[in-house]
Amino acid sequence: MAGFEKMIVKSKNEYRVQNQLLRSLGDTFETPFYLYDLDLIEEQYKSLYQYIPWPTLKIHYAMKANYNKDILLRLREANAGIDAVSPAEVLLALSLGFKPETIIFTANHMTDVDMHLVKAQKVLLNVDSLFRLERYAECYPGSEVSLRFNPDVVAGENEKVQTGGKAAKFGLLLEEASQAATIAHKYNLQVVGVHMHVGSGIADTEVVYQGIKNVLKIATRERFSKLRFIDFGGGFKVKYHPDEPEVNYEDFGKKITDLFAAYCHEYGKELELYFEPGKYIVAEAGCLIMQVNTVREANGRVIVGTDAGFPQCIRPVFYGAHHPIINISNPTAALCEYDVYGNTCESGDCFAKQRLLPEVKVGDYLGILNAGAYCFSMASVYNLRPLPLRLSCSKEL
């Protein structure tokens, strides 16, 4: 099952989520609003433990994808860890009951203020430059640290979310591994983890495998003798467009565990294996519900205007991303072609062009699907429109 079929159930010509009628929710709550399926989020999280059969696997949720408190609490109850990229994310996770030892702080271009604040919370820092490593070592000699390396491969669904390769701003270079080890030895730092991240929405798993091989090659016992874990980052692909291929995560998990088992045998110790997915866990469990306020023809196109805009779902504008859209109010009408626009004063504020939808009328509710990741978390109050309400549902609610 792919895409919104995981979250949305269509029966008797009505759309439902966890037995909640979407049309009734539209009548009850002011649009636009986000709706999240907490059960599906937990299911996605737990599926990774089925796909990646490593005995000491640990999943750290990349909370930058969505920091909704209901989502974080459900994942905490499921024993997830946290991948945090700012001090505020660290503090939010701690305030919700995540233990310091379950959080890893990975910040790009970390400041001294960031470093000291997070270190004071007893949270492990993942350092990605020689400069920051030396600065950290001078301030906290003898302490534990993790090192982020650029895996020297490029992957991801858009150039804006590709975090590896020679042009990337992220991570220690592979050839800097010996210098990093020298700094660690000089200040008696305990390098307990090695980390990499290739990009987001990765379809080409062969690139991921090569990145893993590159990083494991420099993470030797001679260089880093105190390793406790290797973190292969996130980037698990989510299917947004119906024509996109799906990744076989069972094969993916088996190949990675085989690579890691061989590495651990050579290292002489079974290490913990970490991943830090965000989008994979929450994207398909979110929906942005909005109302149609305009339907008009213009130069042979039919424009649908809504009460949401790119500040509530920026991915189409930012990445050229495709999101499925449904007509909640009129799901069985004849299909027509529409350009679906938002309500901000920007010509690029468009959710879809020439999209086939059941006939749309003013007052209809539309749903932008797969909106659980990087929609609310990247939302803004541009044009001084308030942030939407966030609703959560599950069988228990």
Coordinates of C-alpha atoms in Angstrom, one line a residue:
M1 CA 0.0 0.0 0.0
A2 CA 1.4 3.4 -1.0
G3 CA 0.8 7.1 -0.5
F4 CA -2.4 8.3 1.1
E5 CA -3.9 4.8 0.9
K6 CA -2.1 4.2 4.2
M7 CA -4.0 7.0 5.9
I8 CA -7.2 7.7 4.1
V9 CA -10.0 5.1 3.8
K10 CA -12.7 5.6 1.2
S11 CA -16.0 3.9 1.8
K12 CA -19.6 4.7 0.7
N13 CA -18.2 7.6 -1.3
E14 CA -16.8 9.2 1.9
Y15 CA -13.2 9.7 3.1
R16 CA -12.4 8.7 6.6
V17 CA -9.3 8.6 8.9
Q18 CA -9.6 6.4 11.9
N19 CA -13.3 6.4 11.5
Q20 CA -13.3 10.3 11.5
L21 CA -15.4 11.6 8.5
L22 CA -13.2 14.2 6.8
R23 CA -16.1 16.2 5.5
S24 CA -17.5 16.5 9.1
L25 CA -14.1 17.6 10.3
G26 CA -14.1 20.3 7.7
D27 CA -17.5 21.5 8.9
T28 CA -16.3 21.4 12.6
F29 CA -12.9 23.1 12.5
E30 CA -11.7 26.2 10.8
T31 CA -9.7 25.5 7.6
P32 CA -7.0 25.1 6.8
F33 CA -5.9 22.5 9.3
Y34 CA -3.5 19.6 9.5
L35 CA -4.7 16.1 10.4
Y36 CA -2.3 13.4 11.6
D37 CA -2.8 9.6 12.1
L38 CA -0.8 8.7 15.1
D39 CA -1.3 5.0 14.7
L40 CA 0.1 5.1 11.2
I41 CA 3.1 7.1 12.5
E42 CA 3.8 4.4 15.1
E43 CA 3.4 1.7 12.4
Q44 CA 5.9 3.4 10.1
Y45 CA 8.4 3.7 13.0
K46 CA 8.1 0.0 13.9
S47 CA 8.3 -1.2 10.3
L48 CA 12.0 -0.2 10.2
Y49 CA 12.7 -2.7 13.0
Q50 CA 11.2 -5.4 10.7
Y51 CA 13.1 -4.3 7.6
I52 CA 16.5 -3.9 9.3
P53 CA 17.0 -7.0 11.5
W54 CA 20.0 -5.8 13.5
P55 CA 19.9 -6.8 17.2
T56 CA 20.9 -3.4 18.5
L57 CA 19.2 -1.2 16.0
K58 CA 18.1 2.2 17.2
I59 CA 15.8 4.6 15.4
H60 CA 16.1 8.3 16.1
Y61 CA 13.3 10.3 14.7
A62 CA 14.4 13.4 12.8
M63 CA 12.1 15.8 14.5
K64 CA 12.8 18.6 12.0
A65 CA 10.2 16.8 9.8
N66 CA 7.4 17.5 12.2
Y67 CA 7.7 18.6 15.9
N68 CA 4.0 18.2 16.7
K69 CA 3.8 17.3 20.4
D70 CA 1.3 14.5 19.9
I71 CA 3.6 12.9 17.4
L72 CA 6.6 13.2 19.6
L73 CA 4.8 11.8 22.6
R74 CA 3.5 8.8 20.6
L75 CA 7.1 8.1 19.4
R76 CA 8.5 8.5 22.9
E77 CA 6.0 5.8 24.1
A78 CA 7.2 3.6 21.2
N79 CA 10.8 4.0 22.5
A80 CA 12.1 6.1 19.7
G81 CA 15.1 8.3 20.0
I82 CA 15.5 11.9 18.7
D83 CA 17.7 13.4 16.0
A84 CA 17.8 17.1 16.9
V85 CA 19.3 19.8 14.8
S86 CA 18.9 22.9 17.1
P87 CA 19.0 23.6 20.8
A88 CA 15.3 24.3 20.8
E89 CA 14.6 20.8 19.4
V90 CA 16.7 19.3 22.2
L91 CA 14.9 21.3 24.9
L92 CA 11.5 20.4 23.5
A93 CA 12.3 16.7 23.4
L94 CA 13.6 16.8 27.0
S95 CA 10.5 18.7 28.1
L96 CA 8.4 15.9 26.7
G97 CA 10.2 13.2 28.6
F98 CA 12.9 12.0 26.2
K99 CA 16.0 11.0 28.1
P100 CA 19.2 12.8 27.2
E101 CA 20.9 9.6 26.2
T102 CA 18.2 9.0 23.6
I103 CA 18.9 12.3 21.8
I104 CA 21.7 13.1 19.3
F105 CA 22.4 16.7 18.4
T106 CA 23.6 17.2 14.9
A107 CA 23.9 20.9 13.9
N108 CA 25.4 22.4 10.8
H109 CA 27.7 25.4 11.5
M110 CA 27.2 25.0 15.2
T111 CA 27.8 28.0 17.4
D112 CA 29.6 28.1 20.7
V113 CA 26.3 29.0 22.4
D114 CA 24.6 25.9 20.7
M115 CA 27.5 23.7 21.8
H116 CA 27.5 24.8 25.5
L117 CA 23.7 24.8 25.8
V118 CA 23.3 21.2 24.4
K119 CA 26.4 19.9 26.3
A120 CA 24.8 21.2 29.6
Q121 CA 21.8 19.0 28.9
K122 CA 24.1 15.9 28.8
V123 CA 23.1 15.2 25.2
L124 CA 25.7 13.7 22.7
L125 CA 27.0 16.1 20.1
N126 CA 27.6 15.0 16.5
V127 CA 30.3 17.3 15.2
D128 CA 30.8 17.9 11.5
S129 CA 34.0 20.0 11.0
L130 CA 37.6 20.0 12.2
F131 CA 37.2 23.5 13.5
R132 CA 34.2 22.6 15.7
L133 CA 35.8 19.4 16.9
E134 CA 38.9 21.3 18.1
R135 CA 36.7 23.9 19.7
Y136 CA 34.7 21.2 21.4
A137 CA 37.8 19.4 22.5
E138 CA 39.3 22.5 24.1
C139 CA 36.2 23.1 26.1
Y140 CA 35.3 19.5 27.0
P141 CA 38.5 17.3 27.0
G142 CA 38.0 13.7 27.9
S143 CA 34.3 13.7 27.0
E144 CA 32.3 11.7 24.4
V145 CA 31.6 12.9 20.9
S146 CA 30.3 11.6 17.6
L147 CA 31.7 12.6 14.2
R148 CA 29.7 13.3 11.1
F149 CA 31.4 12.5 7.8
N150 CA 30.5 13.4 4.2
P151 CA 30.1 10.0 2.5
D152 CA 31.3 11.5 -0.8
V153 CA 28.2 10.4 -2.8
V154 CA 25.3 12.4 -4.0
A155 CA 21.6 11.3 -3.7
G156 CA 18.2 12.8 -2.9
E157 CA 15.0 13.7 -4.7
N158 CA 16.1 17.3 -5.2
E159 CA 19.4 19.2 -5.2
K160 CA 18.2 21.2 -2.2
V161 CA 18.0 18.0 -0.1
Q162 CA 21.3 16.4 -1.2
T163 CA 23.6 16.5 1.8
G164 CA 26.6 14.5 0.5
G165 CA 29.1 14.9 -2.3
K166 CA 32.0 17.3 -3.0
A167 CA 29.7 20.4 -3.1
A168 CA 27.9 19.7 0.1
K169 CA 28.4 21.9 3.2
F170 CA 27.9 19.0 5.6
G171 CA 30.3 16.8 7.3
L172 CA 34.0 16.1 7.8
L173 CA 35.7 15.0 4.6
L174 CA 36.7 11.3 4.5
E175 CA 40.3 12.4 4.0
E176 CA 40.0 14.4 7.3
A177 CA 39.4 11.2 9.4
S178 CA 43.1 10.9 10.5
Q179 CA 43.2 14.6 11.5
A180 CA 39.9 14.1 13.5
A181 CA 41.5 11.1 15.2
T182 CA 44.6 13.2 16.1
I183 CA 42.5 15.9 17.7
A184 CA 40.5 13.3 19.6
H185 CA 43.7 11.7 20.9
K186 CA 45.3 15.0 21.8
Y187 CA 42.3 15.9 24.1
N188 CA 41.5 12.4 25.1
L189 CA 38.0 12.6 23.5
Q190 CA 36.1 9.4 23.3
V191 CA 34.8 9.1 19.7
V192 CA 31.7 6.9 20.4
G193 CA 29.9 7.3 17.1
V194 CA 30.5 7.9 13.4
H195 CA 27.7 9.4 11.3
M196 CA 26.7 10.0 7.7
H197 CA 23.7 11.3 5.8
V198 CA 23.4 11.2 2.0
G199 CA 20.1 13.1 1.4
S200 CA 16.4 12.9 1.5
G201 CA 14.0 10.8 -0.6
I202 CA 16.6 8.5 -1.9
A203 CA 15.4 6.2 -4.7
D204 CA 18.9 4.9 -5.8
T205 CA 19.8 2.6 -2.9
E206 CA 23.1 1.6 -4.6
V207 CA 24.3 5.2 -3.9
V208 CA 23.5 4.7 -0.2
Y209 CA 25.4 1.4 -0.1
Q210 CA 28.5 3.1 -1.7
G211 CA 28.3 5.9 0.9
I212 CA 28.1 3.4 3.7
K213 CA 31.1 1.5 2.3
N214 CA 33.0 4.8 2.1
V215 CA 32.3 5.8 5.7
L216 CA 32.9 2.3 7.1
K217 CA 36.3 2.2 5.4
I218 CA 37.6 5.2 7.5
A219 CA 35.9 4.1 10.7
T220 CA 38.7 1.6 11.7
R221 CA 39.5 0.4 15.1
E222 CA 43.0 1.7 14.7
R223 CA 41.6 5.2 14.2
F224 CA 38.5 5.2 16.5
S225 CA 38.9 2.4 19.1
K226 CA 35.9 3.4 21.3
L227 CA 33.1 3.3 18.9
R228 CA 29.7 2.4 20.2
F229 CA 27.6 3.0 17.1
I230 CA 27.5 3.9 13.5
D231 CA 24.7 6.2 12.3
F232 CA 23.7 5.9 8.6
G233 CA 21.3 8.9 8.8
G234 CA 17.9 9.1 7.1
G235 CA 16.7 9.7 3.6
F236 CA 14.2 6.9 3.4
K237 CA 12.0 7.5 0.3
V238 CA 8.3 8.2 0.5
K239 CA 6.1 7.7 -2.6
Y240 CA 4.5 11.1 -3.4
H241 CA 3.6 10.6 -7.1
P242 CA 1.7 7.5 -8.3
D243 CA 4.4 6.9 -11.0
E244 CA 7.3 6.8 -8.6
P245 CA 8.9 3.4 -8.0
E246 CA 8.8 2.1 -4.5
V247 CA 11.9 1.1 -2.6
N248 CA 12.0 -2.6 -1.4
Y249 CA 13.0 -1.9 2.2
E250 CA 13.3 -5.6 3.0
D251 CA 16.1 -6.0 0.5
F252 CA 17.5 -2.6 1.6
G253 CA 17.6 -3.7 5.2
K254 CA 19.1 -7.1 4.5
K255 CA 21.9 -5.6 2.4
I256 CA 22.8 -3.0 5.0
T257 CA 22.8 -5.5 7.8
D258 CA 25.1 -7.8 5.7
L259 CA 27.5 -4.8 5.1
F260 CA 27.4 -3.9 8.8
A261 CA 27.9 -7.4 10.0
A262 CA 31.0 -7.7 7.9
Y263 CA 32.3 -4.4 9.2
C264 CA 31.7 -5.3 12.9
H265 CA 33.5 -8.6 12.4
E266 CA 36.5 -6.7 11.0
Y267 CA 36.2 -4.1 13.8
G268 CA 36.2 -6.9 16.4
K269 CA 33.0 -5.8 18.2
E270 CA 29.3 -5.7 17.5
L271 CA 28.3 -2.1 17.4
E272 CA 24.9 -0.5 17.6
L273 CA 23.3 0.6 14.3
Y274 CA 21.4 3.9 14.1
F275 CA 19.1 5.5 11.6
E276 CA 17.4 8.8 11.8
P277 CA 14.4 8.9 9.5
G278 CA 11.9 11.8 9.6
K279 CA 9.8 11.9 6.4
Y280 CA 9.4 8.2 6.2
I281 CA 7.8 8.1 9.6
V282 CA 5.4 11.0 9.3
A283 CA 4.9 12.1 5.7
E284 CA 2.1 9.7 4.7
A285 CA 0.3 10.1 8.0
G286 CA -0.5 13.8 7.5
C287 CA -3.2 15.7 5.5
L288 CA -3.8 19.4 5.0
I289 CA -7.5 20.1 4.7
M290 CA -8.5 23.4 3.0
Q291 CA -11.6 24.9 1.5
V292 CA -12.3 26.1 -2.0
N293 CA -13.3 29.8 -2.2
T294 CA -12.9 30.4 -6.0
V295 CA -13.5 28.5 -9.2
R296 CA -12.9 30.4 -12.4
E297 CA -11.8 30.0 -16.0
A298 CA -8.8 31.9 -17.3
N299 CA -7.3 31.5 -20.8
G300 CA -8.5 27.9 -21.2
R301 CA -7.5 26.8 -17.7
V302 CA -9.8 26.3 -14.7
I303 CA -8.3 27.9 -11.6
V304 CA -9.3 26.7 -8.1
G305 CA -8.5 29.1 -5.3
T306 CA -8.3 27.8 -1.7
D307 CA -7.9 29.2 1.8
A308 CA -4.4 27.6 2.3
G309 CA -1.2 28.6 0.7
F310 CA 2.5 27.7 0.4
P311 CA 3.1 28.9 4.0
Q312 CA 1.1 25.8 5.1
C313 CA 2.6 23.4 2.4
I314 CA 5.8 24.8 1.0
R315 CA 7.2 21.7 -0.6
P316 CA 5.6 22.2 -4.1
V317 CA 7.1 25.7 -4.3
F318 CA 10.4 24.9 -2.6
Y319 CA 11.2 21.5 -4.2
G320 CA 8.7 21.3 -7.1
A321 CA 7.2 18.4 -5.1
H322 CA 4.1 16.5 -6.1
H323 CA 1.4 15.9 -3.5
P324 CA -1.8 13.9 -4.1
I325 CA -5.0 16.0 -3.7
I326 CA -8.5 14.7 -3.1
N327 CA -11.9 16.3 -3.3
I328 CA -13.3 15.4 0.1
S329 CA -16.7 16.9 -0.5
N330 CA -17.4 15.4 -3.9
P331 CA -15.2 12.3 -4.4
T332 CA -17.3 10.5 -7.1
A333 CA -18.0 13.4 -9.5
A334 CA -16.7 13.4 -13.1
L335 CA -13.0 14.2 -13.4
C336 CA -12.0 17.7 -14.6
E337 CA -8.6 19.4 -15.0
Y338 CA -7.7 22.1 -12.6
D339 CA -4.9 24.4 -11.5
V340 CA -5.0 24.4 -7.7
Y341 CA -3.7 27.6 -6.1
G342 CA -3.1 29.1 -2.7
N343 CA -4.2 32.4 -1.3
T344 CA -0.9 34.3 -0.8
C345 CA 0.2 37.2 -3.0
E346 CA 2.8 35.1 -4.9
S347 CA 2.4 33.8 -8.4
G348 CA 4.3 30.6 -7.5
D349 CA 1.7 29.8 -4.8
C350 CA 0.4 26.7 -6.6
F351 CA -0.2 23.2 -5.3
A352 CA -0.9 21.5 -8.6
K353 CA -1.3 22.3 -12.3
Q354 CA -3.5 20.5 -14.8
R355 CA -4.5 18.0 -12.1
L356 CA -7.5 15.7 -12.6
L357 CA -9.9 16.0 -9.7
P358 CA -13.6 15.2 -9.2
E359 CA -15.6 18.3 -10.2
V360 CA -14.7 21.1 -7.7
K361 CA -17.2 23.7 -6.5
V362 CA -16.9 26.7 -4.2
G363 CA -17.2 25.5 -0.6
D364 CA -15.7 22.0 -1.3
Y365 CA -13.1 20.7 1.0
L366 CA -9.8 19.5 -0.6
G367 CA -7.1 17.4 1.1
I368 CA -3.4 17.8 0.3
L369 CA -2.1 14.3 1.2
N370 CA 1.3 13.1 2.3
A371 CA 1.6 16.4 4.2
G372 CA 2.9 15.0 7.5
A373 CA 6.6 16.0 6.8
Y374 CA 8.1 19.4 6.2
C375 CA 4.7 21.2 6.0
F376 CA 3.8 22.2 9.5
S377 CA 7.5 22.3 10.5
M378 CA 8.3 24.7 7.7
A379 CA 5.1 26.7 8.0
S380 CA 5.2 30.4 8.5
V381 CA 2.8 33.4 9.2
Y382 CA 3.6 35.0 5.8
N383 CA 1.0 37.6 4.9
L384 CA 0.2 37.5 8.7
R385 CA -2.0 34.5 8.3
P386 CA -2.0 32.4 11.5
L387 CA -0.6 28.9 11.7
P388 CA -3.3 26.2 11.1
L389 CA -4.7 24.0 13.8
R390 CA -3.1 20.6 14.2
L391 CA -5.5 17.6 14.9
S392 CA -4.4 14.1 15.8
C393 CA -6.4 10.9 15.6
S394 CA -5.9 7.3 16.5
K395 CA -8.0 4.3 17.6
E396 CA -7.5 5.4 21.2
L397 CA -8.8 9.0 20.7

